[in-house]
C-alpha positions as protocol buffer text, in pm:
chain_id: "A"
residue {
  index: 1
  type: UNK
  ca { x: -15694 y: -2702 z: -11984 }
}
residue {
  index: 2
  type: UNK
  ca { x: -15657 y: -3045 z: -12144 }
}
residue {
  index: 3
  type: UNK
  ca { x: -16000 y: -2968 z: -12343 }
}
residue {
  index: 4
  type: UNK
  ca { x: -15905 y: -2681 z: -12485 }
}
residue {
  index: 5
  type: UNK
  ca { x: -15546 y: -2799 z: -12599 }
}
residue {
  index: 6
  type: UNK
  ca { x: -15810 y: -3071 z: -12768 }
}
residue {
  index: 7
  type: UNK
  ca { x: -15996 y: -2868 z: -12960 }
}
residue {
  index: 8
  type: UNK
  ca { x: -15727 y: -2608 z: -13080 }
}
residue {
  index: 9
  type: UNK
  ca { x: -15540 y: -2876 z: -13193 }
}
residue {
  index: 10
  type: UNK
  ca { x: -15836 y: -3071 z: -13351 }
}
residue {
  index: 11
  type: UNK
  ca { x: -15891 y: -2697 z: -13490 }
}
residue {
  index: 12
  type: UNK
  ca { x: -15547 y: -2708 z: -13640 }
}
residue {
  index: 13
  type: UNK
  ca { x: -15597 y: -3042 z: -13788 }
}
residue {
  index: 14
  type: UNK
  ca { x: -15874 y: -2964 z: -13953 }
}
residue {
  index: 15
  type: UNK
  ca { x: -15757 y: -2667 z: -14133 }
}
residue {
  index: 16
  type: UNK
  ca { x: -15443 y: -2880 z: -14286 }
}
residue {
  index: 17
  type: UNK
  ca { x: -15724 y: -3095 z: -14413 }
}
residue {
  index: 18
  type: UNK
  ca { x: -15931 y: -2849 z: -14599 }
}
residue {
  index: 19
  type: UNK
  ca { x: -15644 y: -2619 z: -14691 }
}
residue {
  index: 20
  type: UNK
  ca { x: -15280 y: -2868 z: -14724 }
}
residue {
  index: 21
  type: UNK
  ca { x: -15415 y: -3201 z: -14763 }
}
residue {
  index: 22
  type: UNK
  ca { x: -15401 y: -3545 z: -14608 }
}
residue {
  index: 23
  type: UNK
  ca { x: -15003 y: -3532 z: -14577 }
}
residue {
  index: 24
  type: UNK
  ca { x: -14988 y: -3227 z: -14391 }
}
residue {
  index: 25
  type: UNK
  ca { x: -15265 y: -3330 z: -14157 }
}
residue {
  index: 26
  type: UNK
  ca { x: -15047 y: -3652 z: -14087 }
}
residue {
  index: 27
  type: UNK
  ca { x: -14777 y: -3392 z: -14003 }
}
residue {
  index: 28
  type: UNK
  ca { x: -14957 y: -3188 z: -13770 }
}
residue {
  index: 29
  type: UNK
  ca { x: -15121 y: -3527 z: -13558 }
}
residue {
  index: 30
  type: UNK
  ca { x: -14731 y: -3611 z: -13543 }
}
residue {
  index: 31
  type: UNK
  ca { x: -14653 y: -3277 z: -13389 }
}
residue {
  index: 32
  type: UNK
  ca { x: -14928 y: -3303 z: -13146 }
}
residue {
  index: 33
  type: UNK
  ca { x: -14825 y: -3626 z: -13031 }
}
residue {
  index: 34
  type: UNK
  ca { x: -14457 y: -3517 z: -12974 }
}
residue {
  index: 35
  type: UNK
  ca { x: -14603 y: -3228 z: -12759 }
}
residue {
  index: 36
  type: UNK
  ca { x: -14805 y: -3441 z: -12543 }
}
residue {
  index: 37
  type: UNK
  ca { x: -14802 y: -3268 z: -12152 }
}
residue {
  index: 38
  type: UNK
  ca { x: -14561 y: -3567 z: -11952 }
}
residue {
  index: 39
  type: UNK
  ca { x: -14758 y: -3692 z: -11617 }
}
residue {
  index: 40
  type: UNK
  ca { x: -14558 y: -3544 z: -11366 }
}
residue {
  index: 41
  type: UNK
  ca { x: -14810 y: -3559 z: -11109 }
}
residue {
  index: 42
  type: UNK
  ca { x: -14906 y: -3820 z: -10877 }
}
residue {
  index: 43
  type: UNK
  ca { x: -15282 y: -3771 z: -10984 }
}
residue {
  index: 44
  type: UNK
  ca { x: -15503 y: -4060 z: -11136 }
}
residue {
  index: 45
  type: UNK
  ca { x: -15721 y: -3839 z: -11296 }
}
residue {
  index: 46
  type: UNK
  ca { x: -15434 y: -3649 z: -11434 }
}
residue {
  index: 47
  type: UNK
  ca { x: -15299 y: -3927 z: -11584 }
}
residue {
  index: 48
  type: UNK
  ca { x: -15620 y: -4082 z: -11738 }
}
residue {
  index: 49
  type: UNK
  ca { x: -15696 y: -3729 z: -11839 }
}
residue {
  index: 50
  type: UNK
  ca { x: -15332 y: -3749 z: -12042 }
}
residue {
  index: 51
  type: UNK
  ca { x: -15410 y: -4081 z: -12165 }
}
residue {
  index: 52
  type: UNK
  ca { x: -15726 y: -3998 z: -12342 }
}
residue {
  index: 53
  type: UNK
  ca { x: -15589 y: -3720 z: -12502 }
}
residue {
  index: 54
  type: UNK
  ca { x: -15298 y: -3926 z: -12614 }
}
residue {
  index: 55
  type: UNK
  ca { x: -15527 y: -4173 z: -12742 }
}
residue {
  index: 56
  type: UNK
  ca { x: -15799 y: -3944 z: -12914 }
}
residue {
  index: 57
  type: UNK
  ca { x: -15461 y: -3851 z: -13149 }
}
residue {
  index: 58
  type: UNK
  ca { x: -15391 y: -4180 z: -13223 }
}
residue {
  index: 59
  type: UNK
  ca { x: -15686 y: -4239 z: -13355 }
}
residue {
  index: 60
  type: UNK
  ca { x: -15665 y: -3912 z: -13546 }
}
residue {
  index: 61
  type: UNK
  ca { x: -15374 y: -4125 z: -13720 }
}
residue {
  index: 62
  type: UNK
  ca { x: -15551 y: -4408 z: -13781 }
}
residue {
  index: 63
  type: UNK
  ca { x: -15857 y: -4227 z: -13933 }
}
residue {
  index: 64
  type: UNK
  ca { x: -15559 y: -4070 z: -14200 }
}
residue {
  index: 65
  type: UNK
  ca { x: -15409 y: -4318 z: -14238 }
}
residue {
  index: 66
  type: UNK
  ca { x: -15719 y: -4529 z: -14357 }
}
residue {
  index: 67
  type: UNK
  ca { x: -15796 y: -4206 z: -14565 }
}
residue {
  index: 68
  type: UNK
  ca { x: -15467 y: -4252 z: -14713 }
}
residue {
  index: 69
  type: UNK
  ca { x: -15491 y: -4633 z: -14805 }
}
residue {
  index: 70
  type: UNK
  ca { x: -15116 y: -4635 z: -14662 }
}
residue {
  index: 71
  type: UNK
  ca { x: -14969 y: -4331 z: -14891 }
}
residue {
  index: 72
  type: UNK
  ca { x: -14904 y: -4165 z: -14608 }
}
residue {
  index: 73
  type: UNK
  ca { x: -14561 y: -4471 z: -14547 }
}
residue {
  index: 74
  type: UNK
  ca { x: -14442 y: -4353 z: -14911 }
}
residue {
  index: 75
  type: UNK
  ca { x: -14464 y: -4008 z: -14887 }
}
residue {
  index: 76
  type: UNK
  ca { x: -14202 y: -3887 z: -15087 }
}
residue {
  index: 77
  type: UNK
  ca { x: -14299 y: -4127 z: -15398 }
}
residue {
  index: 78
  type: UNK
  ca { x: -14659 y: -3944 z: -15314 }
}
residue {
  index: 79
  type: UNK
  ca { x: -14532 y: -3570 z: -15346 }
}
residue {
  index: 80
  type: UNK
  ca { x: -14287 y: -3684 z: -15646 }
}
residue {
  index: 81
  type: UNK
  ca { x: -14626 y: -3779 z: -15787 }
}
residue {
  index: 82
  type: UNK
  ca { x: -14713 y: -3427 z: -15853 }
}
residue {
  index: 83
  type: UNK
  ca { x: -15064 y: -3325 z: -15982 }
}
residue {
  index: 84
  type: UNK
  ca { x: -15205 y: -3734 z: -15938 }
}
residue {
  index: 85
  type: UNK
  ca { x: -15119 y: -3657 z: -15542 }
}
residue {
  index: 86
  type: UNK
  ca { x: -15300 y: -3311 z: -15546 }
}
residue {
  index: 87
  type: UNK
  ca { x: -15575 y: -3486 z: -15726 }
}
residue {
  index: 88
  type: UNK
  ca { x: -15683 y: -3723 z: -15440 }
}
residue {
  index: 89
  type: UNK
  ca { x: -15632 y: -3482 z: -15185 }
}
residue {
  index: 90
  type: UNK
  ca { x: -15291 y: -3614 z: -15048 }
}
residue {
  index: 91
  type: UNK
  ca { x: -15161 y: -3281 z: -15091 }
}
residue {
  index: 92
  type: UNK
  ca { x: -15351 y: -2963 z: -15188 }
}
residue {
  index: 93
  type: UNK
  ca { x: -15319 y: -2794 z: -15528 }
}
residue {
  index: 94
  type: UNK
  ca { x: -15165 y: -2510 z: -15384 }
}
residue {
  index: 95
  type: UNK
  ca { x: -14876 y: -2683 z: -15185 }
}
residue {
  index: 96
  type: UNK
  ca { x: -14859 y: -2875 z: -15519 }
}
residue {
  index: 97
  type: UNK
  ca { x: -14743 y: -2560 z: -15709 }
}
residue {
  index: 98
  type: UNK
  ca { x: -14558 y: -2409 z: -15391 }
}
residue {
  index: 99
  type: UNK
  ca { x: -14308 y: -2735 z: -15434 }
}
residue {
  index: 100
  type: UNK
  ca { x: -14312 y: -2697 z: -15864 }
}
residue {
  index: 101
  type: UNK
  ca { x: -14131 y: -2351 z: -15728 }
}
residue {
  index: 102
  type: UNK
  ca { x: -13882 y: -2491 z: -15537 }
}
residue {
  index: 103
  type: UNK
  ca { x: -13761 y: -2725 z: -15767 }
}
residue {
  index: 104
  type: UNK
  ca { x: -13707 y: -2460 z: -16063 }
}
residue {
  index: 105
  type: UNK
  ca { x: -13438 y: -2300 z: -15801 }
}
residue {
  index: 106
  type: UNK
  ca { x: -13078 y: -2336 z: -15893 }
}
residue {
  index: 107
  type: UNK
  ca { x: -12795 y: -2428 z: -15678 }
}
residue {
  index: 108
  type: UNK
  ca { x: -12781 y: -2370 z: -15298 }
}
residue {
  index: 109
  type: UNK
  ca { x: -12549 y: -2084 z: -15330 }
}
residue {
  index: 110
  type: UNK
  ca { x: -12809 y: -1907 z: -15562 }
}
residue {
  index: 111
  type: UNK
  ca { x: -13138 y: -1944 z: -15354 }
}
residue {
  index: 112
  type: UNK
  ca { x: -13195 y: -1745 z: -15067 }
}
residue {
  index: 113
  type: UNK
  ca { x: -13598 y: -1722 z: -15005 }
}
residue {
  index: 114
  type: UNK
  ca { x: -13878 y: -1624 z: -14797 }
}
residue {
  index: 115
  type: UNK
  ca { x: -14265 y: -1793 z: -14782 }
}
residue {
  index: 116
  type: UNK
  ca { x: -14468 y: -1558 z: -14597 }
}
residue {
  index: 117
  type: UNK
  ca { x: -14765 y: -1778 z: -14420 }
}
residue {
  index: 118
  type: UNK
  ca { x: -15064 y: -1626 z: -14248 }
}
residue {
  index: 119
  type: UNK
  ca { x: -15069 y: -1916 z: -14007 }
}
residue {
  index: 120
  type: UNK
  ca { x: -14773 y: -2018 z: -13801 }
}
residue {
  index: 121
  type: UNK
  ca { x: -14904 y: -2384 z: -13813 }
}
residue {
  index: 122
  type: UNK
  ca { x: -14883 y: -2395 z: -14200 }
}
residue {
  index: 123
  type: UNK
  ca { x: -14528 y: -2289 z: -14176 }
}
residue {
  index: 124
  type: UNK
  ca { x: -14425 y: -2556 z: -13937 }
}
residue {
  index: 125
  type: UNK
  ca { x: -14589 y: -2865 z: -14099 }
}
residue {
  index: 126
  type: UNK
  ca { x: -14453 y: -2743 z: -14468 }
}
residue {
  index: 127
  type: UNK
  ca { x: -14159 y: -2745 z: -14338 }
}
residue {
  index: 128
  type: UNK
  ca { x: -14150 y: -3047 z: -14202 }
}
residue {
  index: 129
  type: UNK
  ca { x: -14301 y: -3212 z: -14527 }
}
residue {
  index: 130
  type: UNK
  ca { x: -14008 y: -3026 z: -14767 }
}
residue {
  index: 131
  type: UNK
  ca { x: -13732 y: -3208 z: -14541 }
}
residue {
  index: 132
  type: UNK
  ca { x: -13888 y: -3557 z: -14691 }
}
residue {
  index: 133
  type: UNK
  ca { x: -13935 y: -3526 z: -15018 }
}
residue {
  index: 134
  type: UNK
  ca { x: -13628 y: -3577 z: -15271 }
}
residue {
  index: 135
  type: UNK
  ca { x: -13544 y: -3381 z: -15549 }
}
residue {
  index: 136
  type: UNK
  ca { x: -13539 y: -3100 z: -15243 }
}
residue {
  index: 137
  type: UNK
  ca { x: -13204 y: -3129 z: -15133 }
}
residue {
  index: 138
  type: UNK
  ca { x: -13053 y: -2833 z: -15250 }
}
residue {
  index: 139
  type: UNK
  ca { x: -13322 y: -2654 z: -15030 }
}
residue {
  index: 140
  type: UNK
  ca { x: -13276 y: -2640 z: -14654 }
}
residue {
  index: 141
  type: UNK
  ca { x: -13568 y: -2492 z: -14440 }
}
residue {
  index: 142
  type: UNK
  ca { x: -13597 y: -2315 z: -14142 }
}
residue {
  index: 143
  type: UNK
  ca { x: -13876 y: -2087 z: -13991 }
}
residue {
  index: 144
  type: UNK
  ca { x: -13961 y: -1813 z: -13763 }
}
residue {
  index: 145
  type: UNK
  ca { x: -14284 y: -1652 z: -13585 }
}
residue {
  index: 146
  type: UNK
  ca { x: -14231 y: -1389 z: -13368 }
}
residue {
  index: 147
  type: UNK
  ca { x: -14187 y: -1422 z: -13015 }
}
residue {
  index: 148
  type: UNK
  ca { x: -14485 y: -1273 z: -12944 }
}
residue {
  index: 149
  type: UNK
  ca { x: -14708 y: -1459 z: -13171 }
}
residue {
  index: 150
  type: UNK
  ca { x: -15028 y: -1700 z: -13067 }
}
residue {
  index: 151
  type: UNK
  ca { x: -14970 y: -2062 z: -12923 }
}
residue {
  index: 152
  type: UNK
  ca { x: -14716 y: -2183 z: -13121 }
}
residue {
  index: 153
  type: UNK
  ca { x: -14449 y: -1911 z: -13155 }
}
residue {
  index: 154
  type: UNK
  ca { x: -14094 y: -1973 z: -13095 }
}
residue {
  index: 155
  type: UNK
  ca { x: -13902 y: -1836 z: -12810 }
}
residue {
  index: 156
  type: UNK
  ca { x: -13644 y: -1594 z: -12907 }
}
residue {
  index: 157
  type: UNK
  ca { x: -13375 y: -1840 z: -12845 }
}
residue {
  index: 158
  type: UNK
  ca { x: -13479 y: -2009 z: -13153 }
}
residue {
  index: 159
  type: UNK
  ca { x: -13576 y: -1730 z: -13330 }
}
residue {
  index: 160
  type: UNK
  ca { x: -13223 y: -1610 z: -13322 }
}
residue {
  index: 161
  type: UNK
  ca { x: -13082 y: -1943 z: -13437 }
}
residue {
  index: 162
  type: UNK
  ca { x: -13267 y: -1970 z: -13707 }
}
residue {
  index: 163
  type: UNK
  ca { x: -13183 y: -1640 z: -13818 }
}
residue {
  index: 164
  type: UNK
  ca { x: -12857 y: -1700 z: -13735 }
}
residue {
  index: 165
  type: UNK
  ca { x: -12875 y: -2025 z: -13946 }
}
residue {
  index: 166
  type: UNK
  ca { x: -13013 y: -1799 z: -14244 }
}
residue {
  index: 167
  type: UNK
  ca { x: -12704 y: -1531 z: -14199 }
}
residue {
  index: 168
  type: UNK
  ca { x: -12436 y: -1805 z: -14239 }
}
residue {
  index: 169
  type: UNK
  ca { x: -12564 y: -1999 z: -14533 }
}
residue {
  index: 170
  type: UNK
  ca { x: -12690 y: -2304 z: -14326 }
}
residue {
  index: 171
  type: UNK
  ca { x: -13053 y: -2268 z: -14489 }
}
residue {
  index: 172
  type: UNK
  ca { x: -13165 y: -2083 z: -14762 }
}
residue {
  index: 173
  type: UNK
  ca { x: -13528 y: -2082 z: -14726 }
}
residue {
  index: 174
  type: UNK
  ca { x: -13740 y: -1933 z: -14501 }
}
residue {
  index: 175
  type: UNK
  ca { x: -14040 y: -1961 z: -14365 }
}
residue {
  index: 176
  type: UNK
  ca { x: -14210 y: -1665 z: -14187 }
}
residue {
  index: 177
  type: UNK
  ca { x: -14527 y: -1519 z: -14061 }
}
residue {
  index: 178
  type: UNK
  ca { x: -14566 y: -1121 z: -14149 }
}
residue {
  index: 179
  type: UNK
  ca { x: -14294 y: -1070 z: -13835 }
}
residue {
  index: 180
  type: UNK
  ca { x: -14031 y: -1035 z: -14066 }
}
residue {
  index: 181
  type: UNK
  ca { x: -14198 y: -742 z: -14250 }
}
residue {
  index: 182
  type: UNK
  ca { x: -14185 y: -559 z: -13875 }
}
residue {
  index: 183
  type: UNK
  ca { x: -13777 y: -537 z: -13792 }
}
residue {
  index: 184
  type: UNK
  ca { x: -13640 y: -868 z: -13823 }
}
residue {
  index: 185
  type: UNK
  ca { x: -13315 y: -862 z: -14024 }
}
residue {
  index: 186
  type: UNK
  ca { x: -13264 y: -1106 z: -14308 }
}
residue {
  index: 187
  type: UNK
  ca { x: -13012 y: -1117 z: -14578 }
}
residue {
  index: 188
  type: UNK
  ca { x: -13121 y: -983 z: -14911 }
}
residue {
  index: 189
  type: UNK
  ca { x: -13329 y: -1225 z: -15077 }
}
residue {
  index: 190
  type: UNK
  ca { x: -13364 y: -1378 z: -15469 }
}
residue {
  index: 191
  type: UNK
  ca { x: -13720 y: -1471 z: -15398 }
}
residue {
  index: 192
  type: UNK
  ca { x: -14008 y: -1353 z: -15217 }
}
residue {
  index: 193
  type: UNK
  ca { x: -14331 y: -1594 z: -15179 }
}
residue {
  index: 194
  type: UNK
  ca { x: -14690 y: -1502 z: -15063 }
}
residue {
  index: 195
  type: UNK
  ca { x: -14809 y: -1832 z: -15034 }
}
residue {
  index: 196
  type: UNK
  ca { x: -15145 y: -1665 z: -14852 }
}
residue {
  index: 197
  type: UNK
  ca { x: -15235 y: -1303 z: -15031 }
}
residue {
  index: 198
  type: UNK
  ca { x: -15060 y: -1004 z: -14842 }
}
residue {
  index: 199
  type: UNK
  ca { x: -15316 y: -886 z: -14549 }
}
residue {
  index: 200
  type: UNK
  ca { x: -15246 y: -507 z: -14580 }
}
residue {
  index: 201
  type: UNK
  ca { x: -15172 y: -309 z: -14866 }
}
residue {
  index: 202
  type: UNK
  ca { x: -14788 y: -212 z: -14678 }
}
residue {
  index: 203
  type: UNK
  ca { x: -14730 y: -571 z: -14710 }
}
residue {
  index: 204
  type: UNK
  ca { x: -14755 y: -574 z: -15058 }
}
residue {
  index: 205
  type: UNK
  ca { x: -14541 y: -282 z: -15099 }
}
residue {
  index: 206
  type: UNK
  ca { x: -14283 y: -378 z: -14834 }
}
residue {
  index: 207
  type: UNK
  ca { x: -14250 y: -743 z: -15017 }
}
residue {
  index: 208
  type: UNK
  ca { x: -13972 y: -591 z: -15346 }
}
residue {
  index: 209
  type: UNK
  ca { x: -13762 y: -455 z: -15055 }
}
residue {
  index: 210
  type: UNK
  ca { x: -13647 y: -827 z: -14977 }
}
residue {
  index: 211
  type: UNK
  ca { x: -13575 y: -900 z: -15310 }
}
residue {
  index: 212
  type: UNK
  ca { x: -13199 y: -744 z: -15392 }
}
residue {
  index: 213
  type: UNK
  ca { x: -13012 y: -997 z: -15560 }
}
residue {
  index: 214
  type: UNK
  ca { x: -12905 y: -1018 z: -15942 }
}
residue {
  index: 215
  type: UNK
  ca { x: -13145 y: -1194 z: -16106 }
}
residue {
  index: 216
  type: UNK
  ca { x: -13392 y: -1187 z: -15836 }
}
């Protein structure tokens, strides 16, 4: 059981590095370390079996961090940096442009938007990298996966409240996997974002509907 958490999440890391950069990747160790199982058992082997998979993470976060030469501590000076960050690989080229977008939106009251991700793990790191990084501030984030989604969803308590959030003007961006194509119910949207390329062509098509605001 342990093993296999292991490798999905090394699995997970990995893909921040090669697609989000080194920032991201820092995310997504933090995440896994917040979601380590407690020892609730009485069971040595249990509990060294916890402790090594605790410890293999850590030292996830040191290898970054070394990778980083300490960028990782100033990370919204890095992202502020703009293309010298995507350069070195702190943050991809793509997540690079993705934040150039959401810093051309107007006032709080103006932006209402949706980021359609492929992965539900891209979503929740991004997400979690936008709430650090100034010049932001009029954006606030929240995100949704379907209940029924992989390891990783959200239960539909959340999903609600973040919907809920969306409905009363708490946030104004949000973050989605393609569930929101299939029934959900958001507000009308003044932006759409495909920040992977639409899967099916439906997608594509379905994508304007979102959009119904002046100006959108």
């Amino acid at each position: 059981m342990l093993r296999e958490r292991l490798a999905d999440d090394y699995a997970k890391i990995l893909f921040y590095l090669r697609n989000l950069g080194f920032i991201c990747a820092y995310e997504a160790v933090k995440v896994c370390l917040e979601n380590v199982p407690k020892v609730l058992e009485k069971c040595e082997l249990y509990s060294k079996s916890i402790t090594k998979y605790e410890s293999s993470h850590q030292e996830a976060v040191s290898i970054i961090e070394e990778s980083c030469t300490g960028e990782h501590k100033r990370l919204v000076d890095v992202v502020n940096g703009g293309l010298d960050a995507a350069d070195i690989g702190l943050i991809s080229s793509k997540l690079h442009e993705l934040l150039e977008i959401f810093r051309t939106f107007g006032k709080a009251a103006e932006v209402l938007c949706i980021v359609f991700f492929e992965r539900i793990i891209a979503a929740e790191v991004i997400e979690r990298v936008i709430k650090k990084v100034t010049g932001l501030s009029h954006v606030n984030v929240t995100y949704i996966t379907g209940s029924n989604s992989a390891v990783g969803g959200l239960s539909p308590k959340a999903q609600n409240v973040a919907l809920e959030s969306l409905h009363s003007g708490k946030v104004n961006l949000l973050f989605s996997t393609d569930v929101v194509e299939e029934g959900y119910q958001v507000p009308k949207c003044s932006c759409v974002i495909y920040f992977d390329l639409p899967k099916t062509v439906c997608s594509y098509v379905q994508s304007p509907g979102q959009v119904h605001r002046k100006d959108s």
